[in-house]
Amino acid sequence: MAALSHSFVAKDLLAAEPAPAAEHGPIGWARHHLFGSVPQVLLTLFGAWLLYATIPPLVRFFITDAVWTGDSRAACVPASPDQVVGACWPFIAAKFNQLVYGFYPEAERWRVNLAYLLGAVLLVPLLIPALPGKRLNALLFFGAYPVVAFVLLTGGNLDLRHSLLGYLGLSAPFDALGQAFGVRAAFWADYVLSAVVVAAVAALIARMVAGAGAEKGAAKTALTVFAALGLVLLAVDIDFGLPSVETRLWGGLLVTLVIAVTGITVSLPFGILLALGRRSELPLVKISSILFIEFWRGVPLITVLFFATYMLPLFLPGRLTIDGLLRALVGVALFASAYMAEVVRGGLQAIPKGQYEGAMALGLNSGLMMRLVVLPQALKLVIPGIVNTFIGLFKDTTLVLIVSIFDFLGSLRAAFTDPNWATPTTLFTGFGFAGLVYFLFCFGMSRYSMALEKRLDVGRRH
Amino acid sequence: MSQDPIIAKTEAEAPKTAIEMVGVNKWYGDFHVLRDVNLAVERGERIVICGPSGSGKSTLIRCINRLEEHQKGRIIVDGVELTNDLKRIDEVRREVGMCFQHFNLFPHLTILENCTLAPMWVRKMPKKEAEELAMHFLTKVKIPNQASKYPGQLSGGQQQRVAIARALCMRPRIMLFDEPTSALDPEMVKEVLDTMVSLAHDGMTMLCVTHEMGFARQVANRVIFMDAGQIIEMNEPEAFFSNPQHERTRLFLSQILH
């Protein structure tokens, strides 16, 4: 007992020492992660067996036993009953154009390629954080690219006849005017006059609501909106000499990408607005947001597409027809927005009240507070959920098949019916290829989102 | 200690009466949290508010920049009366800085960005000027070398000093402190209090909810004791601590001063 004492004073601080050898290095790692306990050993063995049972057969079918060359089914049919034949890649090669372009006329396919190329050239620098000029890049991608792509893919040269006054039946005096470069003077006279009328009305309302002095701002805003819209309309109205390609000829990857990209770029901003609306203190805004979200979330996408394609025309006035692909696009975009809204709302709810108070106490108004303080943090929190929705949306595009739009998977299934390529392995090859293509897109999004999360994960939350 | 030129200039331009509260009442639902509060704060005054938890002291100062809405009575800040008019509320908030118990720094922005955000977006200050101003105040709170870090990388005391600098960057005429040291480790209380003392020497008008009685003795012009939503006693610190009049005040002081 003599050595034990209740008082103790440290003489010097102890230096740090390296951990025991068995704790690190490959052996330490295996001990901790593979063979730590009996259940762990069993799981390790089961995992190894699972890999052994799946990987080699897949490699055999898709690579070693696969047929790589040939120009008809003959190449892929086993010559003798005991010959093993794997994937029939010549089938994919033969149908490749159909899978990428659908029935888009062959002579015009350069337009699709150009649209792909432009999209990639604008999108890639936007996704790489280190590159400069993000503002201009975003403006080009979100502002100019949709218009350019629209003109390229459809051919543009829309037949614009009436603006606001025309629909009110007041455009008769312009109808005598002629047209040039596919542009009707009557429409543009009507458009400019409509802009002036709307600006005047806006100014009048602003003056009555907000008092004298407010009318200038209102008129300016109205005219700016009309000018921007006018530029877009002019772009799609001018005849660039491109033959028109109807959307029912579109197909394959083109349709998949058009639907997915539109859905993704529309659903995020729209979803944010809906999420903010749902948390609004104004009852009318709140109720309409809730109704919208719950309605679109409560209906299956197939129903939405079916309704948009077959029922909507029955309710629209006779002369008004909307393009089939556009209807599907709108349906998918609204559907995705509702899901996105709930994801974003989850992020908004995770932001502590103190952040709002900190922002308010600095004099930030509610718009700035949302934009600069709340949304950047909320969106960062829900990146996994947002990308989850994007990936779900990307795969949901395959549902447009039921309204006779042939997306990538639809084109593939159409290709299966070709008797020239009817072999025992055509189906597996096709679905294997489709799986690979969808996987590459979805996995790409997933990896990008993880990189983004890592980059935005600055400091710990307080 | 020489005065901070920016703070001195801002205070000199402000009206004589900083805050006037007349018959202010507030309810949370049916709970009467502020009962007939009357208070006038002169330009450059330092006021410390203390009282038991739930006595309404935080609510009182949060009414001054309208983080809480009062239902009865008048609150006039810098000559602007607080009503439901959003423009006026923003106007008042621009002139009133606030520091919170939990700092409420923006974790996604660097220290410098935290400080320049409001000057750039609310005061429309050019970025360069806002950064110079931010560095001026970060130097004042003695952490200029942390400017490019994120709040999560700083200690509690440093974060609270950044919060003070962030509020000062809006060049406020009044500073509100809502228990600025009660979430801090004991070792860090002093660095924050020192910053607040130096701010008091600059002539800043300050309202401070705190239980740091040493701070109250050192810088306060008046100490207010609140209980059950009303002002029970208000006096100069010397008289308040040595000779409290109300029985409730005596009880409270005997419990917090050992």
XYZ file of C-alpha atoms in Angstrom:
720
model
C 0.000 0.000 0.000
C 2.962 2.252 0.465
C 3.327 3.085 -3.253
C -0.306 4.247 -3.683
C -1.010 7.873 -3.071
C -4.021 10.150 -3.685
C -1.989 13.028 -4.938
C -0.237 13.053 -8.297
C 1.611 15.666 -10.270
C 2.582 15.057 -13.898
C 6.322 15.636 -14.345
C 6.338 16.181 -18.115
C 3.971 15.861 -21.083
C 4.129 12.465 -22.791
C 5.155 12.384 -26.449
C 2.818 10.751 -28.993
C 3.876 7.243 -30.118
C 2.941 5.326 -33.293
C 0.066 2.810 -32.988
C 0.968 -0.916 -32.629
C 1.941 -2.529 -35.958
C -1.049 -4.898 -36.032
C -3.388 -1.860 -36.154
C -2.354 -0.572 -39.555
C -0.974 -1.841 -42.866
C -2.781 -4.430 -45.005
C -2.896 -7.024 -42.224
C -4.401 -4.603 -39.732
C -6.911 -3.469 -42.352
C -7.962 -7.063 -43.166
C -8.283 -7.893 -39.478
C -10.548 -4.900 -38.921
C -12.596 -5.019 -42.089
C -12.704 -8.646 -43.287
C -12.041 -11.080 -40.467
C -12.896 -9.217 -37.283
C -15.477 -11.643 -35.910
C -17.257 -14.850 -36.851
C -20.246 -13.133 -38.583
C -17.791 -10.883 -40.388
C -15.843 -13.883 -41.681
C -19.089 -15.482 -42.904
C -20.151 -12.268 -44.638
C -16.739 -11.970 -46.275
C -16.950 -15.511 -47.612
C -20.527 -14.979 -48.835
C -19.502 -11.766 -50.605
C -16.597 -13.498 -52.285
C -18.872 -16.297 -53.487
C -21.413 -13.766 -54.785
C -18.745 -12.002 -56.854
C -17.497 -15.350 -58.162
C -21.030 -16.405 -59.131
C -21.917 -13.201 -61.029
C -18.853 -11.568 -62.537
C -17.322 -14.427 -64.593
C -20.609 -15.387 -66.369
C -21.243 -11.735 -67.239
C -17.728 -11.323 -68.585
C -18.132 -14.559 -70.580
C -21.470 -13.522 -72.079
C -20.691 -9.897 -72.890
C -17.000 -10.148 -73.762
C -15.280 -13.500 -74.288
C -18.149 -15.448 -75.896
C -19.640 -12.390 -77.602
C -19.878 -11.979 -81.361
C -18.210 -8.717 -82.436
C -18.486 -8.698 -86.209
C -21.107 -9.619 -88.752
C -23.893 -7.996 -90.728
C -26.917 -10.171 -90.103
C -28.374 -12.649 -87.662
C -26.308 -15.428 -89.232
C -23.251 -14.227 -87.347
C -24.986 -14.589 -83.998
C -26.779 -17.902 -84.437
C -24.855 -20.901 -83.048
C -23.479 -23.019 -85.898
C -23.895 -26.253 -83.951
C -26.127 -27.026 -80.952
C -23.203 -27.193 -78.504
C -21.552 -23.933 -79.562
C -21.986 -21.239 -76.924
C -22.754 -17.803 -78.346
C -22.682 -14.677 -76.179
C -23.844 -11.153 -76.818
C -24.628 -10.169 -80.399
C -22.894 -6.796 -80.698
C -23.361 -6.423 -84.473
C -27.052 -5.990 -83.685
C -26.286 -2.876 -81.625
C -23.934 -1.591 -84.333
C -26.602 -2.070 -87.004
C -29.287 -0.355 -84.950
C -27.036 2.283 -83.424
C -28.355 5.173 -85.507
C -31.922 4.242 -84.728
C -31.115 4.142 -81.027
C -29.533 7.567 -81.110
C -31.756 9.461 -83.571
C -34.993 7.504 -83.883
C -36.560 8.214 -87.271
C -34.935 11.613 -87.562
C -34.262 12.037 -91.327
C -30.775 10.899 -92.164
C -29.841 14.028 -94.105
C -30.710 16.218 -91.127
C -28.926 14.242 -88.427
C -26.025 16.706 -88.380
C -28.448 19.057 -86.624
C -28.916 16.594 -83.795
C -25.164 16.077 -83.580
C -24.604 19.827 -83.510
C -27.192 20.173 -80.722
C -25.460 17.400 -78.740
C -22.082 19.018 -79.306
C -23.250 22.513 -78.339
C -24.901 21.122 -75.221
C -21.742 19.300 -74.192
C -19.512 22.281 -74.941
C -21.684 24.523 -72.764
C -22.446 22.017 -70.006
C -18.974 20.644 -69.289
C -17.336 23.973 -68.355
C -20.415 24.774 -66.270
C -19.820 21.644 -64.217
C -16.104 22.237 -63.639
C -15.833 24.665 -60.724
C -12.306 25.855 -61.515
C -13.228 27.334 -64.899
C -14.055 31.067 -65.049
C -16.999 32.887 -66.606
C -19.747 30.930 -64.849
C -22.262 33.749 -65.219
C -21.913 34.023 -69.002
C -21.729 30.246 -69.290
C -24.946 29.764 -67.304
C -26.661 32.490 -69.320
C -25.691 30.763 -72.553
C -26.671 27.302 -71.363
C -29.972 28.168 -69.700
C -30.927 31.164 -71.857
C -29.577 30.787 -75.375
C -29.025 27.046 -75.709
C -32.690 25.965 -75.376
C -33.655 28.363 -78.184
C -30.781 27.290 -80.429
C -31.459 23.622 -79.747
C -35.152 24.133 -80.450
C -34.445 25.783 -83.792
C -31.844 23.160 -84.706
C -33.979 20.173 -83.795
C -37.379 21.314 -85.040
C -36.201 23.553 -87.843
C -37.755 26.652 -86.248
C -39.753 28.881 -88.586
C -42.894 28.663 -86.470
C -45.955 30.068 -88.108
C -46.655 32.907 -85.669
C -49.884 34.691 -86.597
C -51.409 36.341 -83.610
C -50.170 38.133 -80.561
C -52.382 39.471 -77.814
C -54.470 41.793 -79.970
C -54.974 39.067 -82.548
C -56.568 36.786 -79.985
C -58.803 39.658 -78.982
C -59.810 39.921 -82.630
C -58.266 43.361 -83.127
C -55.504 42.553 -85.570
C -57.445 42.980 -88.815
C -55.606 46.144 -89.894
C -52.273 44.279 -89.954
C -53.396 41.263 -91.892
C -52.655 42.935 -95.203
C -48.939 43.211 -94.356
C -46.629 40.770 -96.067
C -43.883 38.478 -94.836
C -40.159 37.981 -95.328
C -37.681 35.329 -94.135
C -40.617 33.396 -92.708
C -41.529 36.329 -90.497
C -44.985 37.841 -90.750
C -45.058 41.609 -90.440
C -48.615 41.339 -89.154
C -47.540 39.305 -86.149
C -44.715 41.629 -85.222
C -46.800 44.766 -85.605
C -49.327 43.112 -83.334
C -46.571 42.046 -80.906
C -45.025 45.495 -80.582
C -48.428 47.084 -80.123
C -49.368 44.428 -77.538
C -46.167 45.195 -75.637
C -46.987 48.887 -75.552
C -50.564 48.226 -74.425
C -49.474 45.817 -71.671
C -46.744 48.204 -70.480
C -49.291 51.022 -70.310
C -51.718 48.869 -68.324
C -48.924 47.772 -65.975
C -47.907 51.382 -65.435
C -51.489 52.341 -64.693
C -51.921 49.540 -62.151
C -48.581 50.346 -60.502
C -49.590 53.982 -60.219
C -52.885 53.082 -58.588
C -51.365 50.536 -56.188
C -48.000 52.020 -55.284
C -48.617 55.705 -56.016
C -47.047 58.149 -58.452
C -43.489 57.388 -59.541
C -43.980 53.620 -59.572
C -45.359 53.566 -63.127
C -41.971 54.079 -64.761
C -40.487 50.951 -63.178
C -43.536 48.838 -63.998
C -43.588 49.923 -67.647
C -39.855 49.288 -67.932
C -40.214 45.790 -66.446
C -43.089 44.938 -68.792
C -41.179 46.177 -71.843
C -38.040 44.270 -70.806
C -40.016 41.054 -70.489
C -41.608 41.629 -73.886
C -38.235 42.434 -75.442
C -36.626 39.248 -74.063
C -39.594 37.151 -75.103
C -39.551 38.922 -78.480
C -35.944 37.856 -79.070
C -36.856 34.243 -78.369
C -39.930 34.434 -80.603
C -37.950 36.079 -83.368
C -35.368 33.295 -83.215
C -37.992 30.589 -83.586
C -39.961 32.593 -86.152
C -37.198 33.334 -88.680
C -36.785 30.895 -91.523
C -33.162 29.701 -91.364
C -33.756 27.383 -94.293
C -33.762 24.276 -92.106
C -36.370 21.717 -93.198
C -38.905 21.182 -90.453
C -38.663 17.861 -88.591
C -41.784 16.876 -86.718
C -41.325 15.599 -83.195
C -43.026 12.311 -83.979
C -39.973 11.474 -86.091
C -37.699 12.083 -83.122
C -36.637 9.100 -81.117
C -33.971 7.193 -79.304
C -31.426 8.853 -77.093
C -32.430 12.222 -78.540
C -35.893 12.015 -77.000
C -34.561 10.614 -73.732
C -32.101 13.480 -73.390
C -34.589 16.163 -74.446
C -37.101 14.979 -71.864
C -34.558 14.410 -69.106
C -32.668 17.678 -69.585
C -35.867 19.702 -69.820
C -37.308 17.950 -66.779
C -34.134 18.492 -64.773
C -33.639 22.138 -65.647
C -37.286 23.040 -65.154
C -37.911 21.012 -62.014
C -35.156 22.521 -59.869
C -36.139 26.216 -60.037
C -39.828 25.347 -60.115
C -39.433 22.973 -57.187
C -37.621 25.629 -55.162
C -40.435 28.100 -55.809
C -43.028 25.511 -54.782
C -41.103 24.631 -51.624
C -40.866 28.290 -50.657
C -44.548 28.687 -51.492
C -45.463 25.791 -49.273
C -43.685 27.448 -46.359
C -45.137 30.874 -47.114
C -47.208 32.685 -44.532
C -49.622 33.902 -47.197
C -52.504 31.413 -47.056
C -53.341 31.593 -50.754
C -49.764 30.948 -51.899
C -49.404 28.189 -49.331
C -52.637 26.427 -50.248
C -52.041 26.555 -53.987
C -48.510 25.191 -53.518
C -49.776 22.360 -51.335
C -52.554 21.539 -53.799
C -50.139 21.514 -56.715
C -47.557 19.355 -54.967
C -50.029 16.868 -53.533
C -51.904 16.577 -56.810
C -48.839 15.811 -58.914
C -47.317 13.542 -56.307
C -50.552 11.691 -55.883
C -50.938 10.689 -59.535
C -48.768 8.106 -61.293
C -46.621 9.498 -64.099
C -48.272 7.099 -66.526
C -51.632 8.651 -65.744
C -50.206 12.113 -66.253
C -48.763 11.194 -69.637
C -51.887 9.373 -70.678
C -54.084 12.277 -69.667
C -51.850 14.833 -71.395
C -51.769 12.839 -74.608
C -55.269 11.469 -75.018
C -57.567 13.470 -72.747
C -56.192 16.995 -72.980
C -57.011 17.410 -76.706
C -60.657 16.718 -75.876
C -60.779 19.699 -73.546
C -58.818 22.173 -75.651
C -60.631 24.395 -78.135
C -60.676 22.897 -81.598
C -57.999 24.835 -83.436
C -55.548 24.710 -80.559
C -53.284 21.681 -80.835
C -50.177 21.082 -78.808
C -47.311 18.974 -80.009
C -47.288 15.460 -78.531
C -43.722 15.596 -77.277
C -44.325 19.014 -75.748
C -47.297 17.645 -73.811
C -45.185 14.821 -72.440
C -42.426 17.321 -71.623
C -44.777 19.536 -69.652
C -46.221 16.536 -67.830
C -42.804 15.195 -66.852
C -41.553 18.656 -65.813
C -44.548 19.364 -63.554
C -44.400 15.891 -62.090
C -40.689 16.215 -61.314
C -41.201 19.706 -59.868
C -43.599 18.377 -57.264
C -41.069 15.802 -56.101
C -38.286 18.360 -56.171
C -40.372 20.732 -54.066
C -40.603 18.198 -51.261
C -36.885 17.451 -51.411
C -36.052 21.148 -51.189
C -38.579 21.638 -48.389
C -36.737 18.985 -46.399
C -33.588 21.077 -46.735
C -35.363 24.292 -45.778
C -36.689 22.674 -42.636
C -33.195 21.688 -41.545
C -31.997 25.308 -41.448
C -32.022 26.544 -37.844
C -34.136 29.550 -36.928
C -30.984 31.365 -35.874
C -29.880 31.616 -39.500
C -33.047 33.486 -40.412
C -32.664 35.745 -37.384
C -28.995 36.380 -38.113
C -29.879 37.410 -41.655
C -32.848 39.540 -40.624
C -30.867 41.312 -37.922
C -28.362 42.381 -40.593
C -31.158 44.068 -42.525
C -31.441 41.514 -45.340
C -34.964 41.490 -46.739
C -36.680 38.145 -47.160
C -35.652 37.731 -50.807
C -31.972 38.308 -50.094
C -32.162 36.189 -46.963
C -33.484 33.236 -48.934
C -31.086 33.694 -51.826
C -27.880 34.335 -49.911
C -28.288 32.562 -46.599
C -31.054 29.975 -46.487
C -31.184 28.390 -49.952
C -27.421 27.872 -50.406
C -27.347 25.926 -47.156
C -30.643 24.107 -47.710
C -29.771 23.019 -51.255
C -26.340 21.833 -50.174
C -27.974 19.667 -47.524
C -30.293 17.993 -49.996
C -27.896 17.433 -52.909
C -28.273 13.638 -52.473
C -32.066 14.005 -52.597
C -31.962 16.326 -55.596
C -29.723 14.000 -57.571
C -31.878 11.100 -56.487
C -34.849 12.857 -58.064
C -32.830 13.631 -61.212
C -31.829 9.983 -61.563
C -35.414 8.841 -60.973
C -36.579 11.335 -63.584
C -33.986 10.158 -66.080
C -35.215 6.603 -65.819
C -38.892 7.601 -65.698
C -38.511 9.079 -69.176
C -38.855 5.495 -70.445
C -42.554 5.693 -69.551
C -43.239 7.970 -72.523
C -43.291 4.767 -74.553
C -46.877 4.229 -73.483
C -47.940 7.415 -75.259
C -46.174 6.255 -78.424
C -43.073 8.369 -78.046
C -40.053 6.237 -78.857
C -37.308 7.138 -76.445
C -34.058 5.177 -76.173
C -35.644 2.084 -74.662
C -38.643 2.386 -76.977
C -36.397 2.498 -80.040
C -34.542 -0.531 -78.729
C -37.754 -2.488 -78.366
C -38.754 -1.478 -81.870
C -35.392 -2.785 -83.079
C -36.078 -6.168 -81.469
C -38.936 -6.732 -83.899
C -36.568 -6.734 -86.877
C -36.606 -10.379 -88.143
C -33.191 -9.835 -89.715
C -31.723 -9.768 -86.198
C -33.873 -12.371 -84.467
C -31.334 -14.459 -82.559
C -31.472 -16.132 -79.139
C -29.234 -13.467 -77.607
C -30.559 -10.280 -79.260
C -32.843 -9.458 -76.369
C -30.144 -9.891 -73.718
C -27.633 -7.909 -75.745
C -30.079 -5.073 -76.270
C -31.148 -4.808 -72.653
C -27.561 -5.204 -71.506
C -26.550 -2.304 -73.733
C -29.533 -0.191 -72.627
C -28.686 -0.934 -68.994
C -25.111 0.165 -69.604
C -26.184 3.422 -71.268
C -28.682 4.338 -68.517
C -26.142 3.305 -65.890
C -23.454 5.545 -67.370
C -25.720 8.591 -67.244
C -27.058 7.879 -63.754
C -23.695 6.882 -62.317
C -22.181 10.017 -63.821
C -24.768 12.175 -62.080
C -24.222 10.303 -58.851
C -20.436 10.720 -58.899
C -20.713 14.375 -59.834
C -23.064 15.020 -56.947
C -20.672 13.318 -54.539
C -17.803 15.464 -55.757
C -20.007 18.534 -55.401
C -20.993 17.562 -51.871
C -17.377 17.131 -50.923
C -16.426 20.482 -52.361
C -19.243 22.305 -50.579
C -18.647 20.586 -47.271
C -16.746 23.434 -45.666
C -16.123 23.374 -41.946
C -18.509 21.620 -39.628
C -21.997 22.860 -38.968
C -22.332 24.699 -35.693
C -7.552 53.566 -25.654
C -8.112 55.539 -28.817
C -11.598 55.575 -30.225
C -12.563 53.722 -33.381
C -13.015 56.518 -35.964
C -15.755 54.736 -37.896
C -17.898 54.005 -34.844
C -17.357 57.502 -33.419
C -18.429 59.082 -36.711
C -21.562 56.929 -36.979
C -22.638 57.702 -33.442
C -22.034 61.416 -33.889
C -24.460 61.538 -36.819
C -27.297 59.783 -34.961
C -30.275 61.409 -33.197
C -30.015 62.168 -29.484
C -32.561 59.654 -28.290
C -31.618 56.209 -29.515
C -34.580 54.129 -28.365
C -37.902 55.039 -26.873
C -40.314 52.397 -25.624
C -43.673 53.582 -24.358
C -46.130 51.203 -22.682
C -44.908 48.199 -24.649
C -46.929 44.996 -24.187
C -46.443 41.664 -25.860
C -48.207 38.344 -25.679
C -47.172 34.881 -26.870
C -50.660 33.512 -27.435
C -52.256 34.081 -24.038
C -48.970 34.445 -22.202
C -48.297 38.070 -21.275
C -44.554 38.209 -21.809
C -43.918 41.977 -21.733
C -46.040 44.091 -19.409
C -46.126 47.829 -19.865
C -42.421 48.376 -20.474
C -41.267 52.002 -20.568
C -37.678 52.755 -21.432
C -35.740 55.599 -23.026
C -32.159 55.075 -24.121
C -29.935 58.042 -24.820
C -27.327 58.121 -27.539
C -24.119 56.464 -26.331
C -25.700 54.848 -23.285
C -24.744 51.334 -22.235
C -27.527 49.394 -20.600
C -27.288 45.951 -19.071
C -30.489 43.941 -18.640
C -30.568 41.035 -16.233
C -33.187 38.847 -14.671
C -34.230 35.240 -14.235
C -34.889 33.105 -17.323
C -38.335 33.665 -18.783
C -38.482 37.212 -17.441
C -38.783 38.667 -20.951
C -35.365 40.317 -21.197
C -34.456 38.680 -24.523
C -37.924 39.381 -25.858
C -37.500 43.018 -24.901
C -34.358 43.575 -26.940
C -35.649 41.411 -29.793
C -38.601 43.796 -30.063
C -36.168 46.617 -30.757
C -35.185 45.197 -34.172
C -38.547 43.582 -34.664
C -37.416 39.975 -34.451
C -40.444 39.911 -32.171
C -43.555 41.923 -32.778
C -45.098 43.917 -29.919
C -48.865 44.155 -29.763
C -49.401 47.308 -27.721
C -47.436 50.471 -27.113
C -44.840 52.272 -29.208
C -41.227 51.543 -29.995
C -39.261 54.299 -31.675
C -35.740 53.476 -32.784
C -33.558 56.316 -34.068
C -36.672 58.362 -34.709
C -38.361 55.591 -36.720
C -41.433 54.030 -35.190
C -41.744 50.276 -35.638
C -45.007 49.305 -37.304
C -45.989 46.577 -39.739
C -44.428 48.619 -42.524
C -41.709 46.315 -43.888
C -39.688 49.214 -45.270
C -39.401 50.782 -41.849
C -38.472 47.467 -40.260
C -35.647 47.032 -42.776
C -34.603 50.624 -42.158
C -34.385 50.004 -38.405
C -32.581 46.688 -38.827
C -29.936 48.367 -40.946
C -29.137 50.735 -38.084
C -29.327 48.189 -35.266
C -26.697 45.460 -34.957
C -27.329 42.323 -32.973
C -25.274 39.511 -31.492
C -26.894 36.260 -30.454
C -26.213 33.633 -27.852
C -25.433 31.082 -30.561
C -23.628 33.566 -32.865
C -25.737 32.667 -35.923
C -22.824 33.032 -38.303
C -23.473 31.731 -41.803
C -21.581 28.419 -41.933
C -21.392 28.277 -45.739
C -19.498 31.558 -46.008
C -15.978 32.461 -44.934
C -15.437 34.882 -42.058
C -14.763 37.673 -44.538
C -17.864 36.827 -46.597
C -19.956 36.748 -43.424
C -18.808 40.302 -42.751
C -19.183 41.679 -46.282
C -22.531 40.071 -47.136
C -24.838 42.685 -45.650
C -22.766 45.771 -46.565
C -22.591 44.593 -50.183
C -26.201 43.510 -50.621
C -28.041 45.850 -48.266
C -25.826 48.948 -48.369
C -24.758 48.288 -51.993
C -21.147 48.866 -51.031
C -18.523 47.904 -53.661
C -16.813 44.625 -52.818
C -13.387 46.141 -52.265
C -14.680 48.786 -49.888
C -16.755 46.212 -47.987
C -13.705 43.996 -47.593
C -11.631 46.880 -46.287
C -14.343 47.700 -43.781
C -14.597 44.056 -42.759
C -10.847 43.804 -42.253
C -10.956 46.986 -40.180
C -13.474 45.465 -37.779
C -11.907 42.004 -37.834
C -8.689 43.702 -36.758
C -10.628 45.501 -34.055
C -11.926 42.185 -32.651
C -8.381 40.814 -33.024
C -8.933 38.028 -35.578
C -7.857 39.498 -38.948
C -5.789 36.402 -39.732
C -8.841 34.114 -39.686
C -10.636 35.984 -42.485
C -10.485 33.185 -45.031
C -11.572 30.406 -42.660
C -15.093 29.138 -42.191
C -17.034 29.647 -38.945
C -16.896 25.926 -38.165
C -13.113 26.117 -37.918
C -13.154 28.766 -35.180
C -13.596 28.502 -31.430
C -16.776 29.771 -29.790
C -15.117 32.919 -28.529
C -13.682 33.676 -31.952
C -17.047 33.048 -33.580
C -18.762 35.475 -31.233
C -16.131 38.107 -31.979
C -16.706 37.557 -35.696
C -20.428 38.013 -35.034
C -19.665 41.361 -33.390
C -17.464 42.385 -36.318
C -20.158 41.282 -38.771
C -22.739 43.446 -37.032
C -20.334 46.404 -36.902
C -19.728 46.198 -40.668
C -23.239 47.561 -41.208
C -22.065 50.594 -39.191
C -24.963 50.349 -36.756
C -25.864 53.142 -34.360
C -27.128 50.735 -31.731
C -25.844 47.287 -30.771
C -27.981 44.661 -29.097
C -26.407 41.713 -27.309
C -28.576 38.736 -26.386
C -26.626 36.726 -23.798
C -23.443 36.850 -25.903
C -21.312 34.833 -23.481
C -23.687 32.242 -22.084
C -22.948 29.600 -24.736
C -19.180 29.965 -24.382
C -16.615 27.906 -22.528
C -15.438 29.778 -19.423
C -11.995 30.330 -20.941
C -13.486 32.294 -23.829
C -15.851 34.607 -21.990
C -13.192 37.169 -21.303
C -12.077 37.693 -24.904
C -15.662 38.461 -25.904
C -16.257 40.745 -22.926
C -13.025 42.610 -23.694
C -14.291 43.233 -27.214
C -17.559 44.548 -25.823
C -15.757 46.807 -23.350
C -13.691 48.278 -26.140
C -16.880 48.852 -28.105
C -18.336 50.679 -25.088
C -15.256 52.933 -25.009
C -15.895 53.827 -28.629
C -19.173 55.366 -27.558
C -21.455 52.733 -29.093
C -25.024 52.690 -27.815
C -25.397 49.214 -26.334
C -28.190 47.141 -24.843
C -26.901 43.971 -23.378
C -28.752 41.047 -21.872
C -26.137 39.318 -19.732
C -25.408 37.905 -16.322
C -21.816 39.092 -16.388
C -22.101 41.481 -13.471
C -18.434 42.439 -13.673
C -19.104 43.749 -17.168
C -22.163 45.621 -15.879
C -20.134 47.324 -13.147
C -17.356 48.210 -15.541
C -19.206 49.762 -18.476
C -22.940 50.095 -17.872
C -24.596 53.467 -17.353
C -27.698 51.727 -16.096
C -28.621 48.242 -15.014
C -32.161 47.002 -15.502
C -33.608 44.102 -13.570
C -36.626 42.392 -15.139
C -38.977 39.797 -13.773
C -42.301 38.443 -15.001
C -42.221 40.641 -18.108
C -41.739 43.969 -16.389
C -38.947 46.256 -15.344
C -38.633 45.793 -11.562
C -35.691 48.013 -10.920
C -33.418 50.294 -12.910
C -30.444 52.162 -11.511
C -26.836 53.109 -11.993
C -24.625 50.062 -11.448
C -23.030 51.336 -8.242
C -26.371 51.897 -6.534
C -27.958 48.856 -8.157
C -25.424 46.415 -6.763
C -24.690 48.015 -3.405
C -28.194 49.058 -2.512
C -30.939 47.242 -4.422
C -34.362 48.605 -3.506
C -36.794 45.873 -4.516
C -36.961 42.635 -2.569
C -37.014 40.584 -5.802
C -33.825 42.280 -6.973
C -32.099 41.537 -3.686
C -33.091 37.885 -3.906
C -31.859 37.630 -7.510
C -28.541 39.318 -6.765
C -27.967 37.143 -3.718
C -28.394 34.104 -5.930
C -26.057 35.098 -8.754
C -23.345 36.884 -6.711
C -21.819 34.369 -4.385
